[in-house]
Amino acid sequence: MKRWLSVKWTKSLIIGLCVAFVLVLIDLLVKWAVELNTLPETPIEVIPNFFYITKSYNIAVAFSIGAAWGVGGRALNIIISLVMSTVIFWFYVTHESKLKRLEKVTAVLLGGGAVGNLIDRAFYWEATTGFDGVVDMFQFYLGGGPSAKRSFVNPFATFNFADICLTLGIVLLLILLIVDLIKNRDTSLEKDPRLTQKPAEVKAVSSSNEEKEVATPEEPTREEKETPQA
């Protein structure tokens, strides 16, 4: 147990934690810049019919899952974010020296994104800040823009900087898992010499084995051994 809790403070670990802190700081600055300078649900056009800055508040998780559960749903999301953040950083801090570079990047992105949204869910309430939940602002229209027919991708889900970090981290994690599965796949069958033989060679080997089986005399049964010879 002590081995699992031990932390080896290296330069690489400190740099990784500092990068995670910077990601959280950027997320906070972007959210408050949007909060103080824009109105809710009032799009600011960046790229016509494609990219807009639209401030909105989300008390649920991705794609508004759990929005109808009220305070109970938000409390559950806070617990999920807290557990996720704790597990990611605990694993990163205790295993950083054994991780490869891309694995470290993945952990930092996931941890920074999780903490960024955790701060919003835990501390941004109507009574304290004047608004509830996670601040989202990046909105993309993938189906023609605001004047076109609304669909699942028009507009696409509004998200923030922390969501970008989480998404990149999840994509990298999936890539790492796929690469690991490919590298560690079972290759025992591929090493079977019979798979590299030509059909004629396989047939010859099979015929030789059959001849050996025919030439081998059968063992006498127990009754034959006990029966005296005339």
JSON list of N, CA and C in Angstrom, two decimals, residues 40-56 136-142 145-146 150-160 164:
[
{"chain": "A", "resi": 40, "resn": "PRO", "atom": "N", "xyz": [-26.08, 36.28, -22.16]},
{"chain": "A", "resi": 40, "resn": "PRO", "atom": "CA", "xyz": [-26.47, 34.88, -22.39]},
{"chain": "A", "resi": 40, "resn": "PRO", "atom": "C", "xyz": [-27.27, 34.72, -23.68]},
{"chain": "A", "resi": 41, "resn": "GLU", "atom": "N", "xyz": [-26.97, 33.66, -24.41]},
{"chain": "A", "resi": 41, "resn": "GLU", "atom": "CA", "xyz": [-27.69, 33.29, -25.62]},
{"chain": "A", "resi": 41, "resn": "GLU", "atom": "C", "xyz": [-27.71, 34.41, -26.66]},
{"chain": "A", "resi": 42, "resn": "THR", "atom": "N", "xyz": [-26.65, 35.23, -26.67]},
{"chain": "A", "resi": 42, "resn": "THR", "atom": "CA", "xyz": [-26.51, 36.30, -27.68]},
{"chain": "A", "resi": 42, "resn": "THR", "atom": "C", "xyz": [-25.25, 36.02, -28.48]},
{"chain": "A", "resi": 43, "resn": "PRO", "atom": "N", "xyz": [-25.36, 35.38, -29.64]},
{"chain": "A", "resi": 43, "resn": "PRO", "atom": "CA", "xyz": [-24.18, 34.95, -30.40]},
{"chain": "A", "resi": 43, "resn": "PRO", "atom": "C", "xyz": [-23.33, 36.12, -30.89]},
{"chain": "A", "resi": 44, "resn": "ILE", "atom": "N", "xyz": [-22.02, 35.94, -30.79]},
{"chain": "A", "resi": 44, "resn": "ILE", "atom": "CA", "xyz": [-21.06, 36.87, -31.38]},
{"chain": "A", "resi": 44, "resn": "ILE", "atom": "C", "xyz": [-20.41, 36.15, -32.56]},
{"chain": "A", "resi": 45, "resn": "GLU", "atom": "N", "xyz": [-20.59, 36.68, -33.73]},
{"chain": "A", "resi": 45, "resn": "GLU", "atom": "CA", "xyz": [-20.12, 36.01, -34.94]},
{"chain": "A", "resi": 45, "resn": "GLU", "atom": "C", "xyz": [-18.60, 36.10, -35.07]},
{"chain": "A", "resi": 46, "resn": "VAL", "atom": "N", "xyz": [-17.96, 34.96, -35.22]},
{"chain": "A", "resi": 46, "resn": "VAL", "atom": "CA", "xyz": [-16.52, 34.90, -35.44]},
{"chain": "A", "resi": 46, "resn": "VAL", "atom": "C", "xyz": [-16.25, 34.50, -36.89]},
{"chain": "A", "resi": 47, "resn": "ILE", "atom": "N", "xyz": [-16.84, 33.38, -37.32]},
{"chain": "A", "resi": 47, "resn": "ILE", "atom": "CA", "xyz": [-16.80, 32.95, -38.71]},
{"chain": "A", "resi": 47, "resn": "ILE", "atom": "C", "xyz": [-18.26, 32.78, -39.15]},
{"chain": "A", "resi": 48, "resn": "PRO", "atom": "N", "xyz": [-18.73, 33.58, -40.11]},
{"chain": "A", "resi": 48, "resn": "PRO", "atom": "CA", "xyz": [-20.15, 33.55, -40.51]},
{"chain": "A", "resi": 48, "resn": "PRO", "atom": "C", "xyz": [-20.66, 32.14, -40.80]},
{"chain": "A", "resi": 49, "resn": "ASN", "atom": "N", "xyz": [-21.81, 31.82, -40.21]},
{"chain": "A", "resi": 49, "resn": "ASN", "atom": "CA", "xyz": [-22.50, 30.55, -40.44]},
{"chain": "A", "resi": 49, "resn": "ASN", "atom": "C", "xyz": [-21.69, 29.33, -40.01]},
{"chain": "A", "resi": 50, "resn": "PHE", "atom": "N", "xyz": [-20.66, 29.55, -39.19]},
{"chain": "A", "resi": 50, "resn": "PHE", "atom": "CA", "xyz": [-19.85, 28.41, -38.76]},
{"chain": "A", "resi": 50, "resn": "PHE", "atom": "C", "xyz": [-19.48, 28.48, -37.28]},
{"chain": "A", "resi": 51, "resn": "PHE", "atom": "N", "xyz": [-18.80, 29.56, -36.84]},
{"chain": "A", "resi": 51, "resn": "PHE", "atom": "CA", "xyz": [-18.28, 29.64, -35.48]},
{"chain": "A", "resi": 51, "resn": "PHE", "atom": "C", "xyz": [-18.76, 30.91, -34.80]},
{"chain": "A", "resi": 52, "resn": "TYR", "atom": "N", "xyz": [-19.35, 30.74, -33.58]},
{"chain": "A", "resi": 52, "resn": "TYR", "atom": "CA", "xyz": [-19.87, 31.86, -32.82]},
{"chain": "A", "resi": 52, "resn": "TYR", "atom": "C", "xyz": [-19.47, 31.71, -31.35]},
{"chain": "A", "resi": 53, "resn": "ILE", "atom": "N", "xyz": [-19.40, 32.84, -30.65]},
{"chain": "A", "resi": 53, "resn": "ILE", "atom": "CA", "xyz": [-19.23, 32.85, -29.19]},
{"chain": "A", "resi": 53, "resn": "ILE", "atom": "C", "xyz": [-20.63, 33.07, -28.60]},
{"chain": "A", "resi": 54, "resn": "THR", "atom": "N", "xyz": [-21.14, 32.06, -27.93]},
{"chain": "A", "resi": 54, "resn": "THR", "atom": "CA", "xyz": [-22.49, 32.14, -27.36]},
{"chain": "A", "resi": 54, "resn": "THR", "atom": "C", "xyz": [-22.43, 31.66, -25.92]},
{"chain": "A", "resi": 55, "resn": "LYS", "atom": "N", "xyz": [-22.64, 32.57, -24.98]},
{"chain": "A", "resi": 55, "resn": "LYS", "atom": "CA", "xyz": [-22.57, 32.20, -23.57]},
{"chain": "A", "resi": 55, "resn": "LYS", "atom": "C", "xyz": [-23.81, 31.44, -23.14]},
{"chain": "A", "resi": 56, "resn": "SER", "atom": "N", "xyz": [-23.59, 30.33, -22.45]},
{"chain": "A", "resi": 56, "resn": "SER", "atom": "CA", "xyz": [-24.70, 29.56, -21.88]},
{"chain": "A", "resi": 56, "resn": "SER", "atom": "C", "xyz": [-24.21, 28.88, -20.62]},
{"chain": "A", "resi": 136, "resn": "ASP", "atom": "N", "xyz": [-20.30, 27.75, -20.75]},
{"chain": "A", "resi": 136, "resn": "ASP", "atom": "CA", "xyz": [-19.93, 27.30, -22.10]},
{"chain": "A", "resi": 136, "resn": "ASP", "atom": "C", "xyz": [-19.98, 28.49, -23.05]},
{"chain": "A", "resi": 137, "resn": "MET", "atom": "N", "xyz": [-19.18, 28.44, -24.11]},
{"chain": "A", "resi": 137, "resn": "MET", "atom": "CA", "xyz": [-19.15, 29.58, -25.02]},
{"chain": "A", "resi": 137, "resn": "MET", "atom": "C", "xyz": [-18.86, 29.26, -26.49]},
{"chain": "A", "resi": 138, "resn": "PHE", "atom": "N", "xyz": [-18.17, 28.19, -26.79]},
{"chain": "A", "resi": 138, "resn": "PHE", "atom": "CA", "xyz": [-17.80, 27.90, -28.18]},
{"chain": "A", "resi": 138, "resn": "PHE", "atom": "C", "xyz": [-18.94, 27.15, -28.87]},
{"chain": "A", "resi": 139, "resn": "GLN", "atom": "N", "xyz": [-19.48, 27.74, -29.93]},
{"chain": "A", "resi": 139, "resn": "GLN", "atom": "CA", "xyz": [-20.61, 27.15, -30.62]},
{"chain": "A", "resi": 139, "resn": "GLN", "atom": "C", "xyz": [-20.33, 27.08, -32.12]},
{"chain": "A", "resi": 140, "resn": "PHE", "atom": "N", "xyz": [-20.45, 25.87, -32.67]},
{"chain": "A", "resi": 140, "resn": "PHE", "atom": "CA", "xyz": [-20.21, 25.65, -34.09]},
{"chain": "A", "resi": 140, "resn": "PHE", "atom": "C", "xyz": [-21.52, 25.23, -34.77]},
{"chain": "A", "resi": 141, "resn": "TYR", "atom": "N", "xyz": [-21.72, 25.77, -35.96]},
{"chain": "A", "resi": 141, "resn": "TYR", "atom": "CA", "xyz": [-22.85, 25.36, -36.81]},
{"chain": "A", "resi": 141, "resn": "TYR", "atom": "C", "xyz": [-22.29, 24.53, -37.97]},
{"chain": "A", "resi": 142, "resn": "LEU", "atom": "N", "xyz": [-22.66, 23.27, -38.01]},
{"chain": "A", "resi": 142, "resn": "LEU", "atom": "CA", "xyz": [-22.15, 22.37, -39.04]},
{"chain": "A", "resi": 142, "resn": "LEU", "atom": "C", "xyz": [-23.19, 22.05, -40.10]},
{"chain": "A", "resi": 145, "resn": "GLY", "atom": "N", "xyz": [-25.54, 27.23, -40.54]},
{"chain": "A", "resi": 145, "resn": "GLY", "atom": "CA", "xyz": [-25.58, 28.47, -39.77]},
{"chain": "A", "resi": 145, "resn": "GLY", "atom": "C", "xyz": [-26.90, 28.71, -39.06]},
{"chain": "A", "resi": 146, "resn": "PRO", "atom": "N", "xyz": [-27.02, 29.82, -38.34]},
{"chain": "A", "resi": 146, "resn": "PRO", "atom": "CA", "xyz": [-28.22, 30.11, -37.54]},
{"chain": "A", "resi": 146, "resn": "PRO", "atom": "C", "xyz": [-29.51, 30.18, -38.35]},
{"chain": "A", "resi": 150, "resn": "ARG", "atom": "N", "xyz": [-32.59, 23.75, -37.90]},
{"chain": "A", "resi": 150, "resn": "ARG", "atom": "CA", "xyz": [-31.91, 23.23, -36.72]},
{"chain": "A", "resi": 150, "resn": "ARG", "atom": "C", "xyz": [-31.86, 21.70, -36.77]},
{"chain": "A", "resi": 151, "resn": "SER", "atom": "N", "xyz": [-30.72, 21.16, -36.32]},
{"chain": "A", "resi": 151, "resn": "SER", "atom": "CA", "xyz": [-30.53, 19.71, -36.30]},
{"chain": "A", "resi": 151, "resn": "SER", "atom": "C", "xyz": [-29.53, 19.39, -35.19]},
{"chain": "A", "resi": 152, "resn": "PHE", "atom": "N", "xyz": [-29.11, 18.13, -35.12]},
{"chain": "A", "resi": 152, "resn": "PHE", "atom": "CA", "xyz": [-28.16, 17.70, -34.08]},
{"chain": "A", "resi": 152, "resn": "PHE", "atom": "C", "xyz": [-26.83, 18.43, -34.20]},
{"chain": "A", "resi": 153, "resn": "VAL", "atom": "N", "xyz": [-26.44, 18.78, -35.43]},
{"chain": "A", "resi": 153, "resn": "VAL", "atom": "CA", "xyz": [-25.15, 19.44, -35.65]},
{"chain": "A", "resi": 153, "resn": "VAL", "atom": "C", "xyz": [-25.31, 20.91, -36.02]},
{"chain": "A", "resi": 154, "resn": "ASN", "atom": "N", "xyz": [-26.53, 21.41, -35.99]},
{"chain": "A", "resi": 154, "resn": "ASN", "atom": "CA", "xyz": [-26.76, 22.81, -36.38]},
{"chain": "A", "resi": 154, "resn": "ASN", "atom": "C", "xyz": [-27.76, 23.47, -35.41]},
{"chain": "A", "resi": 155, "resn": "PRO", "atom": "N", "xyz": [-27.29, 24.04, -34.29]},
{"chain": "A", "resi": 155, "resn": "PRO", "atom": "CA", "xyz": [-25.87, 24.16, -33.92]},
{"chain": "A", "resi": 155, "resn": "PRO", "atom": "C", "xyz": [-25.39, 22.91, -33.18]},
{"chain": "A", "resi": 156, "resn": "PHE", "atom": "N", "xyz": [-24.08, 22.72, -33.19]},
{"chain": "A", "resi": 156, "resn": "PHE", "atom": "CA", "xyz": [-23.48, 21.63, -32.44]},
{"chain": "A", "resi": 156, "resn": "PHE", "atom": "C", "xyz": [-23.47, 22.02, -30.96]},
{"chain": "A", "resi": 157, "resn": "ALA", "atom": "N", "xyz": [-23.24, 21.06, -30.07]},
{"chain": "A", "resi": 157, "resn": "ALA", "atom": "CA", "xyz": [-23.24, 21.33, -28.62]},
{"chain": "A", "resi": 157, "resn": "ALA", "atom": "C", "xyz": [-22.25, 22.44, -28.27]},
{"chain": "A", "resi": 158, "resn": "THR", "atom": "N", "xyz": [-22.69, 23.39, -27.44]},
{"chain": "A", "resi": 158, "resn": "THR", "atom": "CA", "xyz": [-21.82, 24.47, -26.99]},
{"chain": "A", "resi": 158, "resn": "THR", "atom": "C", "xyz": [-20.88, 23.92, -25.91]},
{"chain": "A", "resi": 159, "resn": "PHE", "atom": "N", "xyz": [-19.60, 24.30, -25.99]},
{"chain": "A", "resi": 159, "resn": "PHE", "atom": "CA", "xyz": [-18.62, 23.74, -25.06]},
{"chain": "A", "resi": 159, "resn": "PHE", "atom": "C", "xyz": [-17.62, 24.81, -24.66]},
{"chain": "A", "resi": 160, "resn": "ASN", "atom": "N", "xyz": [-16.68, 24.45, -23.79]},
{"chain": "A", "resi": 160, "resn": "ASN", "atom": "CA", "xyz": [-15.69, 25.40, -23.29]},
{"chain": "A", "resi": 160, "resn": "ASN", "atom": "C", "xyz": [-14.27, 24.85, -23.44]},
{"chain": "A", "resi": 164, "resn": "ILE", "atom": "N", "xyz": [-12.60, 20.97, -24.32]},
{"chain": "A", "resi": 164, "resn": "ILE", "atom": "CA", "xyz": [-11.63, 20.69, -25.38]},
{"chain": "A", "resi": 164, "resn": "ILE", "atom": "C", "xyz": [-10.49, 19.82, -24.83]}
]
